[in-house]
mmCIF file with all atom_site columns, C-alpha atoms in Angstrom:
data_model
loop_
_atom_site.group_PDB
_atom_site.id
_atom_site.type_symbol
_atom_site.label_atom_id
_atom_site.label_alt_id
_atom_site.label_comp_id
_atom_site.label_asym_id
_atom_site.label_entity_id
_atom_site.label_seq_id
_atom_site.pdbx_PDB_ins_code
_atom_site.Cartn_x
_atom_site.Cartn_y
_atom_site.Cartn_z
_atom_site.occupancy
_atom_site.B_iso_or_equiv
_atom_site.pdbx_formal_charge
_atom_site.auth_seq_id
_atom_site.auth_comp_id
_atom_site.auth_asym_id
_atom_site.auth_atom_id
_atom_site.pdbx_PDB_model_num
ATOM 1   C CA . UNK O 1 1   ? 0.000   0.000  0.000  1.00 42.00 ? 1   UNK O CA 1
ATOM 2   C CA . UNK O 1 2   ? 0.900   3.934  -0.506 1.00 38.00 ? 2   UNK O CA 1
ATOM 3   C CA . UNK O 1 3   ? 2.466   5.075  2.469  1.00 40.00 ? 3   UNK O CA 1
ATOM 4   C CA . UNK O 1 4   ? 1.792   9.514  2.009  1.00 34.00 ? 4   UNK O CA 1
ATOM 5   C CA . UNK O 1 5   ? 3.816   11.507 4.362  1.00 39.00 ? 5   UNK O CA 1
ATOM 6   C CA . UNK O 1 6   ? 6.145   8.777  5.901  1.00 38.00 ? 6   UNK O CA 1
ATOM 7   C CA . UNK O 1 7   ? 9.223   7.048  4.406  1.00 38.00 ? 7   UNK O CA 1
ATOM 8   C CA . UNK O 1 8   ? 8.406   2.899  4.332  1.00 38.00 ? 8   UNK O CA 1
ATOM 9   C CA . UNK O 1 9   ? 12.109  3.065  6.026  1.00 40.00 ? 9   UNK O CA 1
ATOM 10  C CA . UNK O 1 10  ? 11.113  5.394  9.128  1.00 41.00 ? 10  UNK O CA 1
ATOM 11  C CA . UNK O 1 11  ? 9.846   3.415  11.787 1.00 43.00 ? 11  UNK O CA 1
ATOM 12  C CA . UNK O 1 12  ? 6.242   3.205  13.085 1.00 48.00 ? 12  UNK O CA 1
ATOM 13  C CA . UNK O 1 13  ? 5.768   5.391  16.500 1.00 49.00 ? 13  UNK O CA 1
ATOM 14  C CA . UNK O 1 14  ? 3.500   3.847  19.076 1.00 52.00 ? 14  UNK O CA 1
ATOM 15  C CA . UNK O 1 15  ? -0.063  4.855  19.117 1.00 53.00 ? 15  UNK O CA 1
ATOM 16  C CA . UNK O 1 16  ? -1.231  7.842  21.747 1.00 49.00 ? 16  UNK O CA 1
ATOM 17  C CA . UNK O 1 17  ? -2.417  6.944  25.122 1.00 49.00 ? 17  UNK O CA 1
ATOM 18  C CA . UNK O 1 18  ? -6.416  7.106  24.971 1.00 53.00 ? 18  UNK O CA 1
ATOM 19  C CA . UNK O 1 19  ? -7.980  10.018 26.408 1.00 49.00 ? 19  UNK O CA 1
ATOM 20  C CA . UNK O 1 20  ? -9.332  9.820  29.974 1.00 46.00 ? 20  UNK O CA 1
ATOM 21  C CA . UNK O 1 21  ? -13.404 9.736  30.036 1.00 51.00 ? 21  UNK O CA 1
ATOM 22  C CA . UNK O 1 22  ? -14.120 13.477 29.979 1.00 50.00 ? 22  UNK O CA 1
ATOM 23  C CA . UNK O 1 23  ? -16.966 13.898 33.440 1.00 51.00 ? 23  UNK O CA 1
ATOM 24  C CA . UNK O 1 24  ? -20.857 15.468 32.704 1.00 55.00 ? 24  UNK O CA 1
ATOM 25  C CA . UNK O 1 25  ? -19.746 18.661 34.710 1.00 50.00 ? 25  UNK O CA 1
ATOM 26  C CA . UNK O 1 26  ? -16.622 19.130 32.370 1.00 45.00 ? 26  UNK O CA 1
ATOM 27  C CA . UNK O 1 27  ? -18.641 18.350 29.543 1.00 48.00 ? 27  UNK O CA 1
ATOM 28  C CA . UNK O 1 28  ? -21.166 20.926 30.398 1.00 51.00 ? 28  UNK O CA 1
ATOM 29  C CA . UNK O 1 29  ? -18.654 23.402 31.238 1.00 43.00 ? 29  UNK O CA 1
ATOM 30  C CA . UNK O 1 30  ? -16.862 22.732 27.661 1.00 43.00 ? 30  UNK O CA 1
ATOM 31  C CA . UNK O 1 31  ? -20.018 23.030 26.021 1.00 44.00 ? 31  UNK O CA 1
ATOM 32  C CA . UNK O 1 32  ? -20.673 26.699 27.811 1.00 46.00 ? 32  UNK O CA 1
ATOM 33  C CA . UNK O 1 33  ? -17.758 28.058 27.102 1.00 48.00 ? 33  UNK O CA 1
ATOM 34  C CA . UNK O 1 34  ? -18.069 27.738 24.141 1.00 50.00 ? 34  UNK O CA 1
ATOM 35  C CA . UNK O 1 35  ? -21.385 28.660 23.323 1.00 50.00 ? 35  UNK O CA 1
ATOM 36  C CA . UNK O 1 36  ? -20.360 32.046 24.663 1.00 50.00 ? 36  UNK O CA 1
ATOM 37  C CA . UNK O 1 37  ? -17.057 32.199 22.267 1.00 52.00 ? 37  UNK O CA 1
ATOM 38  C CA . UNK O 1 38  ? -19.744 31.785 19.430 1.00 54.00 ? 38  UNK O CA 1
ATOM 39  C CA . UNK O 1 39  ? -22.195 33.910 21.283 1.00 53.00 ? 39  UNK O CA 1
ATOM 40  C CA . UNK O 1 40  ? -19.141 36.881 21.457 1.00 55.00 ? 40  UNK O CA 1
ATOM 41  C CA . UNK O 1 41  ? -18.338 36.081 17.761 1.00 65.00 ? 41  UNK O CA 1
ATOM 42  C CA . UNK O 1 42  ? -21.461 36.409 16.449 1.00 86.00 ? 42  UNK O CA 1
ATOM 43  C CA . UNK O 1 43  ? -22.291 39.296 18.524 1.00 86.00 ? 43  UNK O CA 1
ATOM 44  C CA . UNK O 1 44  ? -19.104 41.291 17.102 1.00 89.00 ? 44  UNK O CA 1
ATOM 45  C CA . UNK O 1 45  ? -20.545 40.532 14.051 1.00 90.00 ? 45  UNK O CA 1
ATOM 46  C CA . UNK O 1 46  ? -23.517 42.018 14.667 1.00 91.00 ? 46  UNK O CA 1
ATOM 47  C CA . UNK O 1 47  ? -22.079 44.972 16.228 1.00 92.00 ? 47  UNK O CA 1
ATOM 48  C CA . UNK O 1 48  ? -19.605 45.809 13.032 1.00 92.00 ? 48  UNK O CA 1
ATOM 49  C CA . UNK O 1 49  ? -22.556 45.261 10.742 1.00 92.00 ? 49  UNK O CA 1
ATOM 50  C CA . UNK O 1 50  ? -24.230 47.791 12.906 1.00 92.00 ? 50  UNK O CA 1
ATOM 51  C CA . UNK O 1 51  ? -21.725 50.625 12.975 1.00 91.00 ? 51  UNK O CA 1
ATOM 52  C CA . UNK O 1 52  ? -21.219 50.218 9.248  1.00 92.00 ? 52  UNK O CA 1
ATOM 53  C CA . UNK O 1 53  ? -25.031 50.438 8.606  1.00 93.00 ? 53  UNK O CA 1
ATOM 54  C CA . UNK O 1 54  ? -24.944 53.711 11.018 1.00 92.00 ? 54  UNK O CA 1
ATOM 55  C CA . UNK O 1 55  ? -22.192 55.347 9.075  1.00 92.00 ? 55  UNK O CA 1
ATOM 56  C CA . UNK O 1 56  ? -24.059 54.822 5.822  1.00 92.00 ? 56  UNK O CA 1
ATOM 57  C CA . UNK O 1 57  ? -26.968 56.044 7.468  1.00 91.00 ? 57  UNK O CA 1
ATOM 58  C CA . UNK O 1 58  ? -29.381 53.481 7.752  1.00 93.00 ? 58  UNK O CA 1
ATOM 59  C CA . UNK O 1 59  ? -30.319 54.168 11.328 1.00 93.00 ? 59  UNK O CA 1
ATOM 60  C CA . UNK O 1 60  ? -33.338 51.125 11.048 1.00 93.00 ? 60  UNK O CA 1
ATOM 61  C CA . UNK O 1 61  ? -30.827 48.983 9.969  1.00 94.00 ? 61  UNK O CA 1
ATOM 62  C CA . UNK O 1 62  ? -27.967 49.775 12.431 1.00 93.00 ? 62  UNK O CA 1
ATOM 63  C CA . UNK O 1 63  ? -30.822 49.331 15.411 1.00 94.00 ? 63  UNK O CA 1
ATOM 64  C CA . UNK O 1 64  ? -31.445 46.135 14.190 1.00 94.00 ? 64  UNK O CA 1
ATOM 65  C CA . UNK O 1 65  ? -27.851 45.003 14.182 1.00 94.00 ? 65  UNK O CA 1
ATOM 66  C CA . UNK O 1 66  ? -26.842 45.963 17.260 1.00 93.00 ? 66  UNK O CA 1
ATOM 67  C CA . UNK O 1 67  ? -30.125 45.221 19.171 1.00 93.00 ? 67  UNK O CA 1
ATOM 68  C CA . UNK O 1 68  ? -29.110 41.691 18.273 1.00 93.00 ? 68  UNK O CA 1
ATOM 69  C CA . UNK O 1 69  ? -25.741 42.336 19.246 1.00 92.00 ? 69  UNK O CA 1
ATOM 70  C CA . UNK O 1 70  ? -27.124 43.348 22.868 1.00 91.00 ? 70  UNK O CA 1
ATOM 71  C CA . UNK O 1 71  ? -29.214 40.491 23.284 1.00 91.00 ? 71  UNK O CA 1
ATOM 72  C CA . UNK O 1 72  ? -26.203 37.961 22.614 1.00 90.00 ? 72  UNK O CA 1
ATOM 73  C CA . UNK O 1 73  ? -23.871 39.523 24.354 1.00 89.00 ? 73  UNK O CA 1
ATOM 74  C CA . UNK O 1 74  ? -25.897 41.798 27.170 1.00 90.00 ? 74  UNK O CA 1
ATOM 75  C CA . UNK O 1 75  ? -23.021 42.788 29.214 1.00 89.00 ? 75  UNK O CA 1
ATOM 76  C CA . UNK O 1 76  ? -21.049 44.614 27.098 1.00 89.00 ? 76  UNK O CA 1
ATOM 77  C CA . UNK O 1 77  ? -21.731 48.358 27.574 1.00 89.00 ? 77  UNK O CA 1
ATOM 78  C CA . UNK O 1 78  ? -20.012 49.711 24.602 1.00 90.00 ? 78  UNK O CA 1
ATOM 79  C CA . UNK O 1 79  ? -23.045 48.022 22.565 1.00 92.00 ? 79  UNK O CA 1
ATOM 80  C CA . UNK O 1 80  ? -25.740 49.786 24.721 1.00 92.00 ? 80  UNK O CA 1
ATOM 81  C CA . UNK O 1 81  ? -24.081 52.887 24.297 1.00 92.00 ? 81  UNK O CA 1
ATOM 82  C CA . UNK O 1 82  ? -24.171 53.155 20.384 1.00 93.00 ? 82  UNK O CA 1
ATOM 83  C CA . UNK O 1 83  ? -28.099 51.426 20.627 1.00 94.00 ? 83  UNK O CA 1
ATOM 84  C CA . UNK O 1 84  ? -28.359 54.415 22.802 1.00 92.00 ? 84  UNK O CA 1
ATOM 85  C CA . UNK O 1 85  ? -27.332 57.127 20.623 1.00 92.00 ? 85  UNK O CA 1
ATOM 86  C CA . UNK O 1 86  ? -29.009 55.698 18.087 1.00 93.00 ? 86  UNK O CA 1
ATOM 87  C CA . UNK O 1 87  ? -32.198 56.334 19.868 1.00 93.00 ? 87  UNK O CA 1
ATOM 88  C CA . UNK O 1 88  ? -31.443 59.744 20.476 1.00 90.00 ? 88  UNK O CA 1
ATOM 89  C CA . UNK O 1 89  ? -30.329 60.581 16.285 1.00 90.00 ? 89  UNK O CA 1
ATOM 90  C CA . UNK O 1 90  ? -34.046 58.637 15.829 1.00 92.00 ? 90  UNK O CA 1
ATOM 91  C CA . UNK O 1 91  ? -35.239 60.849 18.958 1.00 89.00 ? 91  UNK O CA 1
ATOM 92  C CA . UNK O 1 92  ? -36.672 58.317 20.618 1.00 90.00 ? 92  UNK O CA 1
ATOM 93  C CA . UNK O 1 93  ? -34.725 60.028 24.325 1.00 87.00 ? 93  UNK O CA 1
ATOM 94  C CA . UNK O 1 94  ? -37.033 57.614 26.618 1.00 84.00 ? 94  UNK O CA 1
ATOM 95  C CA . UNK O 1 95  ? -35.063 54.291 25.318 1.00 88.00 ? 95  UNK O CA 1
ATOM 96  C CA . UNK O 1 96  ? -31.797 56.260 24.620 1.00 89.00 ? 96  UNK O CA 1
ATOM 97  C CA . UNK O 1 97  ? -31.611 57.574 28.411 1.00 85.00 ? 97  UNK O CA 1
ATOM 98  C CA . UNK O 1 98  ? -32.401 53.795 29.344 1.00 85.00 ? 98  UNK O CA 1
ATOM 99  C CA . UNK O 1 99  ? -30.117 52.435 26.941 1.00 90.00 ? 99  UNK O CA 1
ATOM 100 C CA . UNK O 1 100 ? -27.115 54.853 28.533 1.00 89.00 ? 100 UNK O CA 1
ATOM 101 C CA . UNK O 1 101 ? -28.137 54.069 31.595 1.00 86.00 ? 101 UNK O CA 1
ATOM 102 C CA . UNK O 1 102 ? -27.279 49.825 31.091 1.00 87.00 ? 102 UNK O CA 1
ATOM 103 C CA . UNK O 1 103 ? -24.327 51.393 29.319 1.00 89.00 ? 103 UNK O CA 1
ATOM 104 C CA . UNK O 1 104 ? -22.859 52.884 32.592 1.00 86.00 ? 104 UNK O CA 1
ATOM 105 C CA . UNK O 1 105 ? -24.036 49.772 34.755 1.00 84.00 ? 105 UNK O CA 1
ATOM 106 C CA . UNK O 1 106 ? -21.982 48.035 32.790 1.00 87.00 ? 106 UNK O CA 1
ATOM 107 C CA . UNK O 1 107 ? -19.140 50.156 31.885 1.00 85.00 ? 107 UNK O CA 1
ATOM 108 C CA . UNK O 1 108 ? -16.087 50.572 34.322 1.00 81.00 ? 108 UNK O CA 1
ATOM 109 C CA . UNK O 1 109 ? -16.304 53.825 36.114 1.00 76.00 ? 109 UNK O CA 1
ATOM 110 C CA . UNK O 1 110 ? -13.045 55.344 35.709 1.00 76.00 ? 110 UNK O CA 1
ATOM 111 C CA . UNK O 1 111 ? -13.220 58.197 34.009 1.00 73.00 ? 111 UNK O CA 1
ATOM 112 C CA . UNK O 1 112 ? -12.679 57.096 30.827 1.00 83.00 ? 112 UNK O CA 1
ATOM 113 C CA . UNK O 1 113 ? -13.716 58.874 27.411 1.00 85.00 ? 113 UNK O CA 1
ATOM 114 C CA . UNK O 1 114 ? -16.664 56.007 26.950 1.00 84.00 ? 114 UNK O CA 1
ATOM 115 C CA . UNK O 1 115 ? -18.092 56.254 30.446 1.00 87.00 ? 115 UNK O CA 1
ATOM 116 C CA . UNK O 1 116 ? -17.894 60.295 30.464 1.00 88.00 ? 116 UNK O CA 1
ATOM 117 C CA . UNK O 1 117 ? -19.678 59.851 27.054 1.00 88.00 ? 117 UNK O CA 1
ATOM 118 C CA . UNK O 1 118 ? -22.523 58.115 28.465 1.00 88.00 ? 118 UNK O CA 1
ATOM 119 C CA . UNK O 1 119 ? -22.747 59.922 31.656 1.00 87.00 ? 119 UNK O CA 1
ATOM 120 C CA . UNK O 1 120 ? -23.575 62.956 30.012 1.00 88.00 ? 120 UNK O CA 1
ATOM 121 C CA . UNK O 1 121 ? -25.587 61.395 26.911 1.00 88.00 ? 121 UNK O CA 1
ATOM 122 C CA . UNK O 1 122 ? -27.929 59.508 29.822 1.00 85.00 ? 122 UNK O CA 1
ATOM 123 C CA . UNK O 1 123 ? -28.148 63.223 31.747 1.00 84.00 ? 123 UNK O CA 1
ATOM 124 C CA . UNK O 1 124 ? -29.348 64.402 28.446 1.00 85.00 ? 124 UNK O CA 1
ATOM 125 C CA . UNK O 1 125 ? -31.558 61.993 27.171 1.00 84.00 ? 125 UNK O CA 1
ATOM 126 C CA . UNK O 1 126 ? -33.225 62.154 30.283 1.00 80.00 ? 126 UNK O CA 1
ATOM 127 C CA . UNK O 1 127 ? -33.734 65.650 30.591 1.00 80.00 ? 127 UNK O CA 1
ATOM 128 C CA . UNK O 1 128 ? -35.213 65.687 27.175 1.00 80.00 ? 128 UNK O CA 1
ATOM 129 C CA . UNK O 1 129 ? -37.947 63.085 28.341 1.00 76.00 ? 129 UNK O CA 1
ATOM 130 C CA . UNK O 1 130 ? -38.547 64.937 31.951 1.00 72.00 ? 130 UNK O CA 1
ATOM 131 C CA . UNK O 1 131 ? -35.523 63.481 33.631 1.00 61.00 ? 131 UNK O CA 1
ATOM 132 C CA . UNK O 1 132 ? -37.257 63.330 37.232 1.00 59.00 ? 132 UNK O CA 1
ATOM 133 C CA . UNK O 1 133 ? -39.424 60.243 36.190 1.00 63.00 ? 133 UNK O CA 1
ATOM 134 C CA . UNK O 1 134 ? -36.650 58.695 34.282 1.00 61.00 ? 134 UNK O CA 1
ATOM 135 C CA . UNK O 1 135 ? -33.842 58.687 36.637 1.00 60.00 ? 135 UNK O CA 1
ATOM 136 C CA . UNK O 1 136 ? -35.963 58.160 39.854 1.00 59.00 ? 136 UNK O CA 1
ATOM 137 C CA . UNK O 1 137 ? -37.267 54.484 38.331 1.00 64.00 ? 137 UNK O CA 1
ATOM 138 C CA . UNK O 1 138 ? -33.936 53.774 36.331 1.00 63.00 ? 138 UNK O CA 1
ATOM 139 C CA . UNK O 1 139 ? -31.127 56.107 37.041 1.00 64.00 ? 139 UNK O CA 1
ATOM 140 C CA . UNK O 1 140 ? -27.949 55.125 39.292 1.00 69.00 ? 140 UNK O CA 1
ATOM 141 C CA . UNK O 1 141 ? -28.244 56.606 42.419 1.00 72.00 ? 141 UNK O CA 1
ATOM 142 C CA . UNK O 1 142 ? -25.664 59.569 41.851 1.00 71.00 ? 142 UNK O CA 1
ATOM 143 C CA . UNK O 1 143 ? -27.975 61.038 39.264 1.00 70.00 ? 143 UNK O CA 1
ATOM 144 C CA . UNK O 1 144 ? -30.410 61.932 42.295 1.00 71.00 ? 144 UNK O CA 1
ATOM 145 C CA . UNK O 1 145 ? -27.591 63.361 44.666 1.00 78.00 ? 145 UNK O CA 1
ATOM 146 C CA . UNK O 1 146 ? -26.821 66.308 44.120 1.00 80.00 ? 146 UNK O CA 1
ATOM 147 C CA . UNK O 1 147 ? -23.395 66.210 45.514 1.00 84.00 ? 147 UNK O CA 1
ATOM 148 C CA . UNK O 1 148 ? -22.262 63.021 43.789 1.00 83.00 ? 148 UNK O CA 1
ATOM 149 C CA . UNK O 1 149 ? -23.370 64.101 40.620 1.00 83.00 ? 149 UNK O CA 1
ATOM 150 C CA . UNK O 1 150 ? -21.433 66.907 40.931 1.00 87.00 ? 150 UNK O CA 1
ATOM 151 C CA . UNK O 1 151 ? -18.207 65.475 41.639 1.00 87.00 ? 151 UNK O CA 1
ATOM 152 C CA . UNK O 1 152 ? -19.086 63.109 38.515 1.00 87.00 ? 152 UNK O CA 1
ATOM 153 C CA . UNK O 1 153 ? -19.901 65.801 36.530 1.00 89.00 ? 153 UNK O CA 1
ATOM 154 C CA . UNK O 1 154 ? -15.810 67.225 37.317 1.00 90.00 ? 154 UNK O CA 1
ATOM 155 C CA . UNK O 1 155 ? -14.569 63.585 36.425 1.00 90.00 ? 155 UNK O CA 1
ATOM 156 C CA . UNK O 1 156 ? -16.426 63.327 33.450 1.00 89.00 ? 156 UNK O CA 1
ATOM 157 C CA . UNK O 1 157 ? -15.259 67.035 31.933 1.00 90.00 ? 157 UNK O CA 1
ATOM 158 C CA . UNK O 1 158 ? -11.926 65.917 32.763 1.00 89.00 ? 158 UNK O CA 1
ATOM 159 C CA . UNK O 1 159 ? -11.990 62.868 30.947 1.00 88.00 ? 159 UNK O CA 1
ATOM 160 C CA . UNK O 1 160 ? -13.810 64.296 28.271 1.00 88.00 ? 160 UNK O CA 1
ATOM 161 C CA . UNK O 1 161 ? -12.990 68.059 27.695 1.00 90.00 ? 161 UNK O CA 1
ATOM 162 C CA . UNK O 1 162 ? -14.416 68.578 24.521 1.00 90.00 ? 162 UNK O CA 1
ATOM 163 C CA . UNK O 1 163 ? -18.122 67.142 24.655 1.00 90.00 ? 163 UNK O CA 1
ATOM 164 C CA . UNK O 1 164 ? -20.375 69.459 24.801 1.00 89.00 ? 164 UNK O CA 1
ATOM 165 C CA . UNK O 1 165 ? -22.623 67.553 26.313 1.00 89.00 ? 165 UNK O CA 1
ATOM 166 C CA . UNK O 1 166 ? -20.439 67.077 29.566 1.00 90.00 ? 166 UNK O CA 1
ATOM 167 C CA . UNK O 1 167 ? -19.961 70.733 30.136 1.00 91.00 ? 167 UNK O CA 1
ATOM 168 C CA . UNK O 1 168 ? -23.628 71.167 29.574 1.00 89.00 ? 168 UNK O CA 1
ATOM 169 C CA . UNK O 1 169 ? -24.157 68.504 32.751 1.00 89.00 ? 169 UNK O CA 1
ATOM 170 C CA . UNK O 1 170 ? -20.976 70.135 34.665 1.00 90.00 ? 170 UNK O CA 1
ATOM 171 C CA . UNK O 1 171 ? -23.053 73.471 34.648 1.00 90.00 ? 171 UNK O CA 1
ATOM 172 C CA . UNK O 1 172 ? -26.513 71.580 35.644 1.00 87.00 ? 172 UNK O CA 1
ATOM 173 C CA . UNK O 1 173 ? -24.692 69.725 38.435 1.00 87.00 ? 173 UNK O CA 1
ATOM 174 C CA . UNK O 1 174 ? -23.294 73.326 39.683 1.00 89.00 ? 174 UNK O CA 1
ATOM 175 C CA . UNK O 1 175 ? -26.174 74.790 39.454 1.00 86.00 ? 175 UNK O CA 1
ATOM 176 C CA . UNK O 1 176 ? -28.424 72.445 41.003 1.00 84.00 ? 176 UNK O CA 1
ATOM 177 C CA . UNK O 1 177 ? -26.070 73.316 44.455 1.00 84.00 ? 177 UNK O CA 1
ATOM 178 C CA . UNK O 1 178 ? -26.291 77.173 43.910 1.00 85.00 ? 178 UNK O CA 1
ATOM 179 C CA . UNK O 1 179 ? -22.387 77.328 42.465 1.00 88.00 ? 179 UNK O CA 1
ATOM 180 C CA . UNK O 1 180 ? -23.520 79.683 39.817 1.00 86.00 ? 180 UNK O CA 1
ATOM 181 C CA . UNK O 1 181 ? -19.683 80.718 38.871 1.00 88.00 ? 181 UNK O CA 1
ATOM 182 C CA . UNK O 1 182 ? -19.021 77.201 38.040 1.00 89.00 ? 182 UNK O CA 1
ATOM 183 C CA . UNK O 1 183 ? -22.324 77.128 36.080 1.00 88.00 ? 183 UNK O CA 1
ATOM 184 C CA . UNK O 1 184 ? -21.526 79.693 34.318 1.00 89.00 ? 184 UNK O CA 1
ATOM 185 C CA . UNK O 1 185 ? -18.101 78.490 33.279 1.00 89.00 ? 185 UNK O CA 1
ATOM 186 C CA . UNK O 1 186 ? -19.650 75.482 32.316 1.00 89.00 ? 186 UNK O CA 1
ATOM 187 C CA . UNK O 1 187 ? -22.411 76.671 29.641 1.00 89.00 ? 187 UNK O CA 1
ATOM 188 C CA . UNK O 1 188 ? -20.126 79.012 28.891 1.00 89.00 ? 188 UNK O CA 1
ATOM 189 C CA . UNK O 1 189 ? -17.728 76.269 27.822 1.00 89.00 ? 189 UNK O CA 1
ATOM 190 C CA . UNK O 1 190 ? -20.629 74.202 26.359 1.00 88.00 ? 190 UNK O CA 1
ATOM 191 C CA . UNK O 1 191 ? -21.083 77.188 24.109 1.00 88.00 ? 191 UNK O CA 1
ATOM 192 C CA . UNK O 1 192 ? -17.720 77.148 22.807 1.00 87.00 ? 192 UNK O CA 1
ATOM 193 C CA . UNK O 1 193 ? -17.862 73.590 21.623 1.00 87.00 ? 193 UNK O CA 1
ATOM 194 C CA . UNK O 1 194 ? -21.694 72.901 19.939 1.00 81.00 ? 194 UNK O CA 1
ATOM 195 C CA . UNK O 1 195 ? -23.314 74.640 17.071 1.00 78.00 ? 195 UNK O CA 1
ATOM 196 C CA . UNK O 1 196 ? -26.474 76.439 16.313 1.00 75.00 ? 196 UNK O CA 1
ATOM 197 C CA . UNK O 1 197 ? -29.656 75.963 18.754 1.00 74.00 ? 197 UNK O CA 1
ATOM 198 C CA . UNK O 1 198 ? -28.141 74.429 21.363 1.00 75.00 ? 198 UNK O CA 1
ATOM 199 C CA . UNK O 1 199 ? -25.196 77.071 21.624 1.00 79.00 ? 199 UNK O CA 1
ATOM 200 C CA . UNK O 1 200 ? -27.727 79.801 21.620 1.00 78.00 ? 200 UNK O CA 1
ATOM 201 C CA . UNK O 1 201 ? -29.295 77.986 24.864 1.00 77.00 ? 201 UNK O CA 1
ATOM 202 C CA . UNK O 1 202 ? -26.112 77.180 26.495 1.00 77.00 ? 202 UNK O CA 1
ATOM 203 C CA . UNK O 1 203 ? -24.968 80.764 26.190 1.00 78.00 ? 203 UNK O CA 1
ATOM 204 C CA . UNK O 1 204 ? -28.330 82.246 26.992 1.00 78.00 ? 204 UNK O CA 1
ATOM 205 C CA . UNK O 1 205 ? -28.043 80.118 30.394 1.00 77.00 ? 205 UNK O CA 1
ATOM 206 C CA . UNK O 1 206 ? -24.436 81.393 30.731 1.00 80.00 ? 206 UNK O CA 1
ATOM 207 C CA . UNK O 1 207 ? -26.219 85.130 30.432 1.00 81.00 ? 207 UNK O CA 1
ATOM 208 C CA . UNK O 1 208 ? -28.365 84.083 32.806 1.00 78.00 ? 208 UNK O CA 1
ATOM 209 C CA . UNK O 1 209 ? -25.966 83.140 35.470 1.00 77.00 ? 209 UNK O CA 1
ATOM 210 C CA . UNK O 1 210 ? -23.827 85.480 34.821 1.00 76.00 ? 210 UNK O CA 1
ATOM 211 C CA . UNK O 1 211 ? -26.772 88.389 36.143 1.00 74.00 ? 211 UNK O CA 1
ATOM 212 C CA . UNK O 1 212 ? -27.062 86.412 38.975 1.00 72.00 ? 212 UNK O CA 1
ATOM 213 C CA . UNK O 1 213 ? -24.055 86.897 39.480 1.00 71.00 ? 213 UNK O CA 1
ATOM 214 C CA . UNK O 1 214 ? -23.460 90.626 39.420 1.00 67.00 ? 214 UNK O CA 1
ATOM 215 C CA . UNK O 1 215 ? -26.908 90.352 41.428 1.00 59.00 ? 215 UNK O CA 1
ATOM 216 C CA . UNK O 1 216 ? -25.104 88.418 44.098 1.00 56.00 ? 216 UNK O CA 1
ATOM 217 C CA . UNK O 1 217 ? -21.767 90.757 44.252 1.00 54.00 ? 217 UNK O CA 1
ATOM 218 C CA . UNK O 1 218 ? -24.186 93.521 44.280 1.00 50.00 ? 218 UNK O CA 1
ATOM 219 C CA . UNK O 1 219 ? -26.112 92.243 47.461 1.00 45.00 ? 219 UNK O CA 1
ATOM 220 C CA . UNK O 1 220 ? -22.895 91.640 49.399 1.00 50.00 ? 220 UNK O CA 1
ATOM 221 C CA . UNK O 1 221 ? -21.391 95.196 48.390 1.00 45.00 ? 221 UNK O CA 1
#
């Protein structure tokens, strides 16, 4: 007979020992492990096919995508996050605020460009929707203190400096504890940085402050 691969001179090498029986615990734990490898594949899959849809501008399609992309792989935050701003470019704010709010569950909080993104994204998706309601049934308890969203409102416009949207929840944090000169700095900064109507706001609220202000120094003089 043809022998491929191996000289008829080379001697034969003994055959492997056989495999110890594998137990129904490993077996189970084999079979889950990888089920989520091909869960996590699939999901990345998903999630490109997403982002590329979003880019071209097929919002329907790019919801789709990365819906299913969330559902087989839920605990990645990064994937709630763009199903989250995809909801707020479709202006659907009540599903983007929750959407940004799984996002930060699930994202790592230190300060990091992503999790400043979605801190202020889920502050302003939920102001656009009457953010009392939302963040009192879904919010993480710092949204509703008024100190500890302040000191995560100074993280996150450190870690992101040139959002917008961060200054814009610096200067609500400041203002909701009467710190109207870092208010004002803030919109004033948020002003700076976005365009048309929602620089005219942010600087109208920076006028605003800034009477208050002189109204203040005015008092005390």
């Amino acid at each position: 007979a043809r022998n491929f691969g191996r000289s008829s001179l080379e001697p034969s090498s003994p055959p492997p020992p056989p495999r110890p029986p594998r137990s129904e615990s490993m077996k189970r734990c084999m079979h889950t492990e990888s089920e989520n490898q091909r869960s996590e594949g699939t999901a990345e899959v998903e999630y490109q096919r997403g982002l590329e849809a979003y880019y071209a501008g097929d919002l329907t399609q790019a919801l789709s995508a990365l819906n299913n992309a969330c559902a087989l792989a839920p605990l990645q935050g990064l994937i709630h996050f763009q199903v989250g701003v995809i909801y707020g470019r479709l202006r659907n704010f009540g599903r983007a605020a929750l959407s940004f709010y799984e996002a930060l569950k699930l994202l790592p909080a230190d300060n990091s460009y992503n999790w400043a993104k979605a801190v202020a994204r889920a502050w302003d998706s939920s102001k656009r929707v009457g953010f009392q309601t939302v963040l009192v049934r879904n919010g993480p308890a710092w949204m509703r203190d008024k100190v500890a969203l302040q000191q995560v409102a100074v993280c996150a416009a450190s870690a992101s400096p040139d959002d917008p949207l961060v200054w814009e929840l610096y200067a609500d944090a400041h203002a909701w504890t009467r710190r109207h000169a870092q208010a004002y700095h803030g919109f004033w900064k948020a002003s700076q940085l976005c365009y048309s109507e929602r620089r005219r706001i942010a600087r109208a609220r920076a006028a605003a402050l800034q009477l208050t202000l002189r109204d203040a120094i005015q008092v005390r003089q």
